[in-house]
Amino acid sequence: GENVEQHPSTLSVQEGDSAVIKCTYSDSASNYFPWYKQELGKRPQLIIDIRSNVGEKKDQRIAVTLNKTAKHFSLHITETQPEDSAVYFCAASIGMDSSYKLIFGSGTRLLVRP
Amino acid sequence: SAVISQKPSRDICQRGTSLTIQCQVDSQVTMMFWYRQQPGQSLTLIATANQGSEATYESGFVIDKFPISRPNLTFSTLTVSNMSPEDSSIYLCSTGGTSPFGSGTRLTVV
C-alpha cells in the first residue's frame, strides 16, 4: 500500500542553524504535500504545502522542495529559533482525486538548542 | 478554508463502552476524514465520510469498531465502540486540503 517515509526521527540543532527534514512517498498519483507542526498537547498545524506542479515554495524562514521524479520532498527551516522546537509531520495525498486525504510520515522531533 | 468544531475535547471512558465524537463544519464539504493519533505516534487515516453513502475505511479499520455517520454536508460523527485501553488516542477530523484539523478528542480508556 501507499506509504510515506520520514527522516530523521529526531533532530537537534543549535539556534540559528538550519534544519532539514526529508520524506519519500510511494503513490505516483500523490499531488499534494503538506507539512504540519505539532506542539505538545496541540493539534497539528499546517505550516507550508506544495503541489505537484511546483518544485519549490518558500514562506519566510521555511521552504519546501519537491522532486516528483524521485518521489522526494523536503522541509527546510533556516535561522532556527527555540520556538521552532516541535514535532513535524510530512504528508502526501492519496489517490487521483482532489479530496486530499492524507498519509502521514512518522514525524521528526526537532529540538532547537538556545 | 473550513472551520471545524469538534467535541468532546477529551473524555475518560470505561473499557467496553462506546464514545461518539462529533464534528461540525461551518460550510458544506463533500468529504470529511477521521484520523487517529496514538500516543507518541503519527496520524493514521481511519476512514472517509461521504454524505449519502457508506464511509470508506482504510486497512485495519472496520465499521463495527468505528461506525461513522454523515447525515449532511456539515456534520459527521465517529463512534469508538467496545473500547479497550488500546483505543486511547487523539481522534481528529478534517475536511482535507489546507483546512485545519478539528481541535481533537483526547480519549483515555481505563
Coordinates of C-alpha atoms in Angstrom, one line a residue:
Chain A
G1 CA 0.0 0.0 0.0
E2 CA 0.9 3.6 -0.1
N3 CA 3.4 4.9 2.5
V4 CA 5.5 8.0 3.4
E5 CA 8.9 7.6 5.0
Q6 CA 10.3 10.5 7.0
H7 CA 13.8 11.1 8.3
P8 CA 15.3 11.8 10.7
S9 CA 13.1 10.8 13.6
T10 CA 14.9 13.3 15.9
L11 CA 16.9 16.3 15.0
S12 CA 18.8 18.6 17.4
V13 CA 20.3 21.9 16.1
Q14 CA 21.8 25.0 17.5
E15 CA 19.7 28.1 17.4
G16 CA 20.4 30.0 14.2
D17 CA 21.4 26.8 12.3
S18 CA 19.3 25.3 9.5
A19 CA 17.2 22.1 9.8
V20 CA 16.2 19.8 7.0
I21 CA 13.6 17.0 7.2
K22 CA 13.2 14.6 4.3
C23 CA 10.3 12.5 3.1
T24 CA 9.7 10.0 0.3
Y25 CA 6.4 8.7 -0.9
S26 CA 5.2 5.7 -2.9
D27 CA 2.0 6.7 -4.6
S28 CA 2.7 8.2 -8.1
A29 CA -0.7 9.8 -8.0
S30 CA 0.1 11.9 -5.0
N31 CA -0.2 15.6 -6.0
Y32 CA -0.4 17.5 -2.7
F33 CA 2.3 17.5 0.0
P34 CA 1.7 19.4 3.2
W35 CA 3.9 19.8 6.3
Y36 CA 2.5 20.1 9.8
K37 CA 4.0 21.3 13.1
Q38 CA 2.6 19.8 16.3
E39 CA 3.4 21.3 19.6
L40 CA 2.9 19.4 22.8
G41 CA -0.8 18.9 23.6
K42 CA -2.0 20.7 20.4
R43 CA -3.4 19.6 17.1
P44 CA -1.1 19.5 14.0
Q45 CA -0.9 22.9 12.3
L46 CA -0.3 23.3 8.6
I47 CA 2.9 25.3 8.1
I48 CA 3.5 25.0 4.4
D49 CA 2.4 22.9 1.5
I50 CA 3.3 22.3 -2.1
R51 CA 1.5 20.9 -5.1
S52 CA 3.0 18.7 -7.8
N53 CA 3.2 21.4 -10.4
V54 CA 5.7 23.3 -8.3
G55 CA 9.3 22.4 -7.4
E56 CA 9.9 24.8 -4.6
K57 CA 7.9 27.1 -2.3
K58 CA 9.2 29.4 0.4
D59 CA 7.5 31.3 3.2
Q60 CA 9.9 33.4 5.3
R61 CA 12.2 31.0 7.1
I62 CA 10.6 27.8 5.8
A63 CA 10.8 26.3 2.4
V64 CA 9.7 23.0 0.8
T65 CA 11.2 21.3 -2.2
L66 CA 9.6 18.6 -4.3
N67 CA 11.3 16.1 -6.7
K68 CA 8.4 14.2 -8.3
T69 CA 10.7 12.0 -10.4
A70 CA 12.5 10.8 -7.3
K71 CA 9.3 11.0 -5.1
H72 CA 11.2 13.1 -2.5
F73 CA 10.1 16.2 -0.7
S74 CA 11.9 18.1 2.0
L75 CA 11.3 20.8 4.6
H76 CA 14.0 23.4 5.2
I77 CA 14.0 25.7 8.2
T78 CA 16.6 28.4 8.3
E79 CA 17.7 30.6 11.2
T80 CA 16.1 28.2 13.6
Q81 CA 14.7 29.6 16.9
P82 CA 13.7 27.8 20.1
E83 CA 10.1 28.2 19.3
D84 CA 10.6 26.0 16.2
S85 CA 11.0 23.1 18.6
A86 CA 8.1 20.7 17.9
V87 CA 7.2 17.5 16.1
Y88 CA 7.0 17.9 12.3
F89 CA 5.0 15.7 10.0
C90 CA 5.1 15.4 6.3
A91 CA 2.1 14.0 4.4
A92 CA 1.2 13.1 0.9
S93 CA -2.3 12.9 -0.7
I94 CA -3.6 9.5 -1.7
G95 CA -5.2 8.8 -5.0
M96 CA -6.1 10.8 -8.0
D97 CA -9.0 13.0 -6.7
S98 CA -8.7 16.4 -5.1
S99 CA -10.1 15.4 -1.8
Y100 CA -6.6 15.4 -0.3
K101 CA -7.0 12.5 2.1
L102 CA -3.5 12.2 3.5
I103 CA -1.0 9.6 4.5
F104 CA 1.5 10.9 7.1
G105 CA 5.1 10.3 7.7
S106 CA 6.2 9.1 11.1
G107 CA 7.3 12.5 12.4
T108 CA 10.5 14.3 13.3
R109 CA 11.1 15.7 16.7
L110 CA 13.1 18.9 16.3
L111 CA 14.9 20.4 19.2
V112 CA 16.5 23.9 18.8
R113 CA 19.1 24.5 21.5
P114 CA 19.4 28.1 22.7
Chain B
S1 CA -10.9 27.2 4.5
A2 CA -13.5 25.4 6.6
V3 CA -13.6 25.7 10.4
I4 CA -14.4 22.6 12.3
S5 CA -15.8 22.4 15.8
Q6 CA -15.1 19.0 17.4
K7 CA -16.4 17.7 20.7
P8 CA -15.8 16.4 23.2
S9 CA -12.3 17.7 23.6
R10 CA -11.4 14.9 26.0
D11 CA -13.0 12.0 27.8
I12 CA -12.1 9.2 30.1
C13 CA -14.1 6.1 29.4
Q14 CA -14.5 2.6 30.9
R15 CA -13.5 -0.3 28.8
G16 CA -16.3 -2.0 26.9
T17 CA -18.3 1.3 26.5
S18 CA -18.6 3.4 23.4
L19 CA -17.9 7.1 22.7
T20 CA -19.3 9.2 19.9
I21 CA -17.2 12.2 18.7
Q22 CA -18.9 15.0 16.7
C23 CA -17.5 17.3 14.1
Q24 CA -19.4 20.3 12.8
V25 CA -18.1 22.3 9.8
D26 CA -19.0 25.9 9.1
S27 CA -19.5 25.3 5.4
Q28 CA -20.7 22.4 3.2
V29 CA -18.0 20.0 2.3
T30 CA -18.1 16.9 0.2
M31 CA -15.8 14.7 2.3
M32 CA -14.7 14.5 5.9
F33 CA -11.8 12.5 7.2
W34 CA -11.3 10.9 10.5
Y35 CA -7.7 10.3 11.8
R36 CA -6.3 8.7 14.9
Q37 CA -3.1 9.7 16.6
Q38 CA -1.9 7.1 19.2
P39 CA 0.4 8.4 22.0
G40 CA 3.7 9.5 20.6
Q41 CA 2.8 8.4 17.1
S42 CA 1.9 9.9 13.7
L43 CA -1.6 10.4 12.3
T44 CA -3.4 7.4 10.7
L45 CA -6.4 7.8 8.5
I46 CA -9.4 5.8 9.8
A47 CA -12.0 6.5 7.2
T48 CA -13.5 8.9 4.7
A49 CA -17.1 10.0 5.5
N50 CA -19.2 10.7 2.4
Q51 CA -22.6 12.3 2.6
G52 CA -25.3 9.9 1.4
S53 CA -23.2 6.8 1.2
E54 CA -21.3 4.4 3.5
A55 CA -17.9 5.6 4.9
T56 CA -14.8 4.2 3.2
Y57 CA -12.5 2.5 5.7
E58 CA -8.7 2.2 5.5
S59 CA -6.9 -1.1 6.0
G60 CA -7.0 -2.1 9.6
F61 CA -10.2 -0.2 10.5
V62 CA -13.7 -1.7 10.4
I63 CA -17.2 -0.3 10.5
D64 CA -18.2 -2.4 13.5
K65 CA -15.5 -0.8 15.6
F66 CA -15.6 2.7 14.2
P67 CA -19.1 3.4 12.9
I68 CA -19.4 6.7 11.1
S69 CA -22.4 8.9 10.3
R70 CA -22.6 11.7 7.8
P71 CA -26.2 12.9 7.8
N72 CA -25.5 16.1 5.9
L73 CA -22.7 18.1 4.3
T74 CA -21.7 19.9 7.5
F75 CA -21.7 17.2 10.2
S76 CA -20.1 13.8 10.9
T77 CA -19.7 11.5 13.9
L78 CA -17.2 8.8 14.7
T79 CA -18.1 6.2 17.3
V80 CA -15.4 4.2 19.0
S81 CA -17.1 1.0 20.1
N82 CA -16.4 -1.6 22.7
M83 CA -13.4 0.4 23.8
S84 CA -10.2 -1.1 25.2
P85 CA -7.1 0.7 26.6
E86 CA -5.5 0.3 23.1
D87 CA -8.1 2.8 21.8
S88 CA -6.6 5.6 23.9
S89 CA -5.6 8.1 21.3
I90 CA -6.4 11.5 20.0
Y91 CA -9.1 11.4 17.3
L92 CA -9.1 14.2 14.7
C93 CA -11.5 15.1 11.9
S94 CA -10.6 17.0 8.8
T95 CA -12.1 18.3 5.6
G96 CA -8.9 17.8 3.7
G97 CA -6.8 20.2 1.8
T98 CA -5.5 23.3 3.6
S99 CA -8.3 23.4 6.1
P100 CA -7.2 22.9 9.7
F101 CA -8.0 19.8 11.7
G102 CA -10.7 19.8 14.3
S103 CA -9.4 20.5 17.8
G104 CA -9.2 16.8 18.5
T105 CA -10.7 14.5 21.1
R106 CA -8.2 13.1 23.6
L107 CA -9.7 9.7 24.6
T108 CA -8.4 7.7 27.6
V109 CA -9.8 4.2 28.2
V110 CA -9.4 2.8 31.6

